[in-house]
XYZ file of C-alpha atoms in Angstrom:
422
model
C 9.659 -13.185 -5.675
C 12.389 -10.977 -7.192
C 14.604 -11.531 -4.085
C 14.251 -13.228 -0.670
C 11.499 -11.456 1.272
C 11.820 -10.114 4.794
C 8.026 -10.228 5.253
C 5.352 -12.636 4.166
C 2.550 -10.208 4.854
C 1.724 -6.596 5.680
C -0.636 -5.152 8.282
C -1.176 -1.452 7.646
C -2.713 0.506 10.565
C -4.209 3.590 8.936
C -4.827 6.538 11.256
C -7.222 8.523 9.052
C -7.073 12.274 9.465
C -3.379 12.768 10.227
C -2.057 12.277 13.777
C 0.363 14.922 14.995
C 3.923 13.696 14.835
C 5.216 16.434 17.159
C 2.789 15.168 19.795
C 3.470 11.459 19.400
C 6.828 10.133 18.051
C 8.888 13.172 17.025
C 10.082 14.933 20.139
C 11.107 18.572 19.609
C 12.662 20.191 22.683
C 13.101 23.478 20.820
C 9.387 23.582 20.044
C 8.671 23.149 23.706
C 11.205 25.807 24.702
C 9.872 28.390 22.226
C 6.157 27.760 22.721
C 4.223 30.913 21.870
C 7.015 32.479 19.771
C 6.829 33.123 16.047
C 8.127 30.454 13.626
C 11.509 31.812 12.450
C 10.987 30.764 8.838
C 8.162 30.855 6.275
C 5.359 28.320 6.828
C 4.016 26.141 4.018
C 1.568 27.621 1.554
C -2.053 26.616 1.028
C -2.840 26.493 4.759
C -5.170 28.493 6.972
C -4.081 32.131 6.173
C -4.850 33.306 9.704
C -2.654 30.611 11.237
C 0.215 31.131 8.809
C 0.122 34.942 9.173
C 0.736 34.754 12.900
C 2.815 31.492 12.634
C 2.765 31.024 16.388
C 4.540 27.947 17.700
C 2.602 25.575 19.931
C 4.579 23.173 22.084
C 3.178 19.703 22.715
C 0.765 19.423 25.630
C 2.159 15.933 26.348
C 5.310 14.831 28.010
C 7.832 12.729 26.075
C 10.048 10.055 27.574
C 12.646 7.647 26.264
C 11.776 3.931 26.232
C 13.528 0.612 25.890
C 17.210 -0.066 25.416
C 17.017 2.007 22.267
C 15.824 5.115 24.023
C 13.242 6.027 21.427
C 11.181 9.060 22.310
C 7.410 8.476 22.644
C 4.823 10.790 24.161
C 2.429 9.887 26.905
C -0.305 9.547 24.320
C 1.013 6.029 23.527
C 2.095 4.415 26.812
C 1.390 0.827 25.674
C 3.018 1.200 22.236
C 5.966 2.810 24.008
C 6.615 -0.468 25.799
C 7.338 -1.963 22.317
C 9.864 0.754 21.470
C 12.680 -1.700 20.783
C 10.557 -3.281 18.034
C 9.716 0.011 16.334
C 11.442 1.521 13.291
C 10.342 5.131 13.461
C 10.636 7.124 10.202
C 10.586 10.838 11.189
C 11.184 12.318 7.763
C 8.215 11.173 5.643
C 6.997 13.521 2.927
C 3.895 13.243 0.859
C 2.004 15.029 -1.863
C -1.312 16.689 -1.205
C -2.259 19.365 1.300
C -5.866 18.139 1.428
C -7.140 14.847 2.840
C -8.449 13.613 -0.480
C -5.145 14.064 -2.216
C -2.986 12.790 0.632
C -5.126 9.715 1.405
C -5.065 8.764 -2.282
C -1.273 9.265 -2.350
C -0.774 7.076 0.684
C -2.921 4.253 -0.655
C -2.182 4.330 -4.404
C 0.964 6.389 -5.049
C -0.988 9.052 -6.908
C -2.647 12.148 -5.456
C -5.194 12.676 -8.235
C -5.439 9.732 -10.665
C -7.321 6.489 -10.068
C -4.566 3.939 -9.579
C -4.324 0.464 -7.995
C -3.906 0.441 -4.246
C -0.801 -0.950 -2.513
C -2.725 -4.001 -1.428
C -3.913 -4.698 -4.957
C -0.321 -4.462 -6.256
C 0.795 -6.965 -3.555
C -2.041 -9.277 -4.415
C -1.256 -9.015 -8.119
C 2.414 -9.634 -7.539
C 2.249 -12.439 -4.944
C -1.290 -13.762 -4.810
C -2.454 -15.338 -1.583
C -1.011 -18.048 0.661
C -4.526 -19.483 1.087
C -6.588 -20.159 -2.027
C -9.785 -20.034 0.062
C -9.126 -16.438 1.138
C -8.359 -13.260 -0.823
C -4.885 -11.720 -0.986
C -6.082 -8.304 0.189
C -8.535 -7.560 3.027
C -9.599 -4.090 4.283
C -11.104 -4.021 7.803
C -13.502 -1.152 8.360
C -12.054 1.157 5.695
C -13.154 4.826 5.713
C -15.904 5.835 3.321
C -14.625 9.419 2.877
C -11.712 10.944 0.976
C -11.842 8.611 -1.987
C -13.546 5.668 -0.277
C -13.386 2.455 -2.338
C -10.924 3.815 -4.914
C -8.263 3.772 -2.173
C -8.698 0.012 -1.826
C -9.507 -0.822 -5.399
C -7.514 -2.479 -8.258
C -8.179 0.308 -10.818
C -6.884 -1.209 -14.138
C -5.473 -4.408 -12.495
C -7.598 -7.534 -12.826
C -10.674 -7.232 -10.641
C -9.672 -10.267 -8.608
C -7.201 -8.027 -6.838
C -9.862 -5.751 -5.401
C -9.875 -5.732 -1.617
C -12.442 -7.789 0.314
C -14.035 -5.365 2.751
C -15.192 -6.335 6.232
C -16.993 -3.656 8.207
C -17.003 -0.030 7.255
C -15.885 3.320 8.635
C -14.526 1.944 11.857
C -17.486 -0.276 12.693
C -16.996 -3.964 13.360
C -18.913 -6.379 15.555
C -18.465 -10.001 16.728
C -18.034 -12.684 14.105
C -21.466 -14.097 14.967
C -22.893 -11.208 12.905
C -21.325 -12.492 9.702
C -23.881 -15.281 9.240
C -24.420 -14.143 5.603
C -21.172 -15.899 4.723
C -22.569 -19.226 5.826
C -24.393 -21.086 3.013
C -28.144 -21.415 3.408
C -28.273 -24.502 1.120
C -26.363 -27.767 1.133
C -22.929 -27.404 -0.419
C -23.746 -29.560 -3.456
C -26.756 -27.338 -4.225
C -24.650 -24.246 -3.814
C -22.029 -25.707 -6.152
C -24.658 -26.511 -8.786
C -25.970 -22.939 -8.632
C -22.468 -21.543 -9.022
C -21.704 -23.794 -11.978
C -24.880 -22.712 -13.768
C -24.157 -19.068 -13.186
C -20.537 -19.400 -14.217
C -21.472 -21.166 -17.477
C -23.582 -18.120 -18.370
C -20.758 -15.770 -17.375
C -18.146 -17.616 -19.350
C -20.473 -17.635 -22.406
C -20.933 -13.856 -22.006
C -17.186 -13.345 -21.696
C -16.540 -15.415 -24.834
C -18.981 -13.332 -26.853
C -18.081 -9.870 -25.571
C -14.453 -10.224 -24.404
C -15.495 -7.759 -21.698
C -12.658 -8.044 -19.156
C -14.686 -7.167 -16.008
C -16.749 -10.351 -16.511
C -13.567 -12.386 -15.936
C -13.210 -10.602 -12.560
C -16.819 -11.441 -11.708
C -16.156 -15.124 -12.458
C -13.104 -15.143 -10.231
C -14.815 -13.251 -7.421
C -17.797 -15.605 -7.343
C -15.510 -18.610 -7.176
C -13.609 -16.968 -4.324
C -16.874 -16.209 -2.550
C -17.896 -19.839 -2.781
C -14.595 -20.960 -1.290
C -14.806 -18.279 1.404
C -18.155 -19.647 2.607
C -16.341 -22.620 3.997
C -13.272 -20.886 5.361
C -13.962 -17.191 6.213
C -16.573 -17.582 8.932
C -14.161 -19.442 11.194
C -11.503 -16.755 10.647
C -13.881 -13.860 11.158
C -15.443 -15.269 14.340
C -13.144 -14.051 17.107
C -15.363 -15.429 19.891
C -13.346 -18.603 20.056
C -10.250 -16.646 21.119
C -9.322 -17.175 24.781
C -10.253 -14.380 27.205
C -6.607 -13.368 27.871
C -6.044 -12.754 24.162
C -9.232 -10.700 23.838
C -8.208 -8.668 26.874
C -4.754 -8.173 25.367
C -6.352 -6.283 22.489
C -8.703 -4.350 24.789
C -11.848 -6.182 23.655
C -14.591 -5.744 26.234
C -13.441 -2.303 27.332
C -15.534 0.448 25.829
C -12.737 2.732 24.619
C -10.650 0.019 22.973
C -13.249 -2.598 21.972
C -13.786 -1.505 18.355
C -10.177 -1.122 17.256
C -9.179 -4.129 19.358
C -11.601 -6.301 17.387
C -10.192 -4.996 14.152
C -6.576 -5.685 15.131
C -7.411 -9.183 16.395
C -9.199 -9.962 13.146
C -6.162 -8.724 11.209
C -3.943 -11.164 13.115
C -6.332 -14.021 12.392
C -6.402 -13.234 8.662
C -2.623 -12.844 8.578
C -2.243 -16.177 10.298
C -4.545 -17.718 7.666
C -2.516 -16.583 4.658
C -3.813 -13.149 3.597
C -0.931 -11.090 2.172
C -2.063 -7.499 2.776
C -4.361 -6.293 5.504
C -5.495 -2.823 6.293
C -7.022 -1.773 9.597
C -8.435 1.737 9.715
C -9.806 4.350 12.091
C -12.480 6.740 10.802
C -11.392 10.340 10.064
C -10.866 11.130 13.750
C -7.314 12.471 13.858
C -8.085 15.758 12.094
C -7.698 18.140 15.059
C -7.868 21.696 13.605
C -9.129 22.539 17.066
C -9.457 20.817 20.449
C -6.134 18.995 19.932
C -5.880 17.731 23.495
C -9.400 16.331 23.718
C -9.279 14.796 20.213
C -5.856 13.223 20.303
C -6.324 11.850 23.809
C -9.590 10.193 22.801
C -8.067 8.784 19.627
C -4.913 7.461 21.142
C -6.819 5.835 23.996
C -8.869 3.938 21.409
C -5.868 2.514 19.507
C -2.899 2.419 21.850
C -3.675 -0.829 23.669
C -4.992 -2.664 20.581
C -1.844 -1.829 18.572
C 0.453 -2.925 21.448
C -1.653 -6.000 21.800
C -1.262 -6.795 18.094
C 2.517 -6.416 18.227
C 2.728 -8.480 21.386
C 0.505 -11.216 19.995
C 2.445 -11.418 16.721
C 5.680 -11.556 18.613
C 4.640 -14.345 20.999
C 3.432 -16.400 18.028
C 6.722 -15.936 16.170
C 4.915 -13.957 13.459
C 6.363 -10.477 13.928
C 9.653 -11.407 12.317
C 7.899 -12.059 9.004
C 4.952 -9.664 9.360
C 5.535 -6.017 8.415
C 3.351 -3.733 10.537
C 3.058 -0.154 9.244
C 1.464 2.684 11.231
C 0.599 6.208 10.089
C -1.806 8.696 8.620
C -1.931 10.570 5.316
C 0.180 13.442 6.798
C 1.195 14.967 10.118
C 0.310 18.312 11.733
C 1.970 21.721 11.869
C 4.010 22.910 14.850
C 2.227 26.238 14.567
C -1.159 26.695 16.173
C -4.429 26.839 14.215
C -7.097 28.836 16.012
C -6.483 28.667 19.712
C -5.737 24.973 20.232
C -5.406 23.050 16.985
C -2.962 22.142 14.241
C -3.267 22.178 10.454
C -2.195 19.561 7.892
C 1.505 18.971 7.327
C 2.731 16.651 4.461
C 6.077 18.458 4.406
C 7.562 16.311 7.152
C 5.901 13.800 9.476
C 6.268 10.400 11.137
C 5.295 6.837 10.316
C 6.631 3.721 11.900
C 7.181 0.088 10.956
C 7.801 -3.041 13.011
C 8.877 -6.609 12.220
C 9.172 -7.917 8.659
C 12.819 -7.143 8.059
C 13.193 -3.620 9.449
C 15.466 -2.486 12.273
C 13.900 -2.424 15.739
C 14.531 0.377 18.205
C 15.655 2.674 15.414
C 14.793 6.230 14.340
C 15.419 7.214 10.725
C 15.539 10.754 9.393
C 14.795 14.075 10.988
C 12.506 17.089 10.676
C 13.805 20.563 11.520
C 14.065 21.659 15.145
C 10.318 22.529 15.241
C 9.044 19.488 13.299
C 7.819 21.376 10.222
C 9.924 20.208 7.242
C 11.824 16.932 6.689
C 15.523 17.913 6.518
C 17.576 14.716 6.837
C 17.260 11.333 5.100
C 13.931 12.354 3.542
C 11.505 9.521 2.736
C 8.973 10.343 0.123
C 5.786 8.300 -0.039
C 7.148 6.667 -3.236
C 10.220 5.640 -1.267
C 8.013 4.179 1.442
C 6.040 2.150 -1.100
C 9.201 0.950 -2.786
C 10.545 -0.196 0.595
C 7.324 -2.016 1.524
C 7.422 -3.911 -1.777
C 11.113 -4.637 -1.309
C 10.440 -6.138 2.120
C 7.810 -8.393 0.487
C 10.430 -9.643 -1.990
C 9.300 -7.410 -4.873
C 11.437 -5.019 -6.967
C 9.158 -1.983 -7.358
C 10.651 -1.190 -10.752
C 9.876 -4.707 -12.061
C 6.329 -5.049 -10.759
C 4.475 -3.517 -13.730
C 1.185 -3.823 -15.541
C 0.612 -2.709 -19.123
C -2.388 -0.465 -19.584
C -3.337 2.249 -22.079
C -0.137 1.728 -24.000
C 2.448 1.949 -21.223
C 3.731 -0.007 -18.264
C 2.438 1.242 -14.881
C 3.874 0.592 -11.466
C 2.967 1.597 -7.894
C 5.855 4.088 -7.676
C 5.267 5.580 -11.147
C 8.781 6.645 -12.271
C 10.037 7.454 -8.732
C 10.959 5.760 -5.520
C 14.097 4.371 -3.875
C 14.301 1.644 -1.255
C 15.188 3.112 2.105
C 18.090 0.787 2.779
C 18.949 2.489 6.106
C 15.940 0.921 7.863
C 16.532 -2.639 6.649
C 17.643 -5.108 9.282
């Protein structure tokens, strides 16, 4: 550690596709008041030319209310998360780079919108390792296959041991009983003998060729062997009591999938994994049918997310677990087509909870319509710098030498957002 950490671990809840901030956590009374009027300033470039030509404002179809002692505004799309308002640190002035999903997803995960760079989780694993030598430092639960796929969760030029361990894919995850492949088919001494034989060959190959990826293979096979004894018990959520499974919405059709993912994240976090990502598929991309799409998506994740926060809190884990929620960008306050919204990286909302951030707090602002960040702007590099800071890492000092220069997650940018620190 470079300094005392506020968080021991991170759980990143990735809402792939870009949820609309002006319909969820960034209440804009002026947008509601002037619904149907023309945007009084120029919209961002590189968007749907038809939508930007008319630039017609579209108020939110959902009602906003204030919650908790803090009075944070949350829309009716997230009634369960709203109950946790006093634990949320809502950042309403996030900015990113990349108007397209591919660019913005890459930026969110790696700090670069076009180059192959190590993911945030890989940097955390490289910097801190794991609290449990029988489990990896970085686990992705049901990561999306689109918009960069594995490169968003990969180590790039960092040692291969810091690659994520993937469980499930593209939003699909079933009960732990379906992970029998992790259980050894042979007695442990036989398995160990096989591993030793294979590793002798690998080490011999590495000595002859000095081919660095072989070292990663050696480490990954040793981790896989250790995981055979430890991971099945962590992955199998069937031994959780019924009231905990119900807390996450497991057993209810709409919330079952994401509920399983969130519960699994808590179990891995409890077992010593440093960085966990839980993802939806690319479902938040409502260029049309905003109401139908966002209501379906929020219903699927609202209870599981609130359940995760509640569960972490009742176990005393929220205070040292940083939970981060958000997508690759937000949506425009102007209408696209008749009932949709286009991409908006110019100003949008993400929130954090636990892990050393202020609860019941809103940081930054977008303009009166929710289009551009205008106060206390938080660039994606700043967000990454702050996440590392909360983990006890100075983002300027966590570097890796590659191709003749020192690289870091935040490149040559990024400032810690001190205003959100508890």
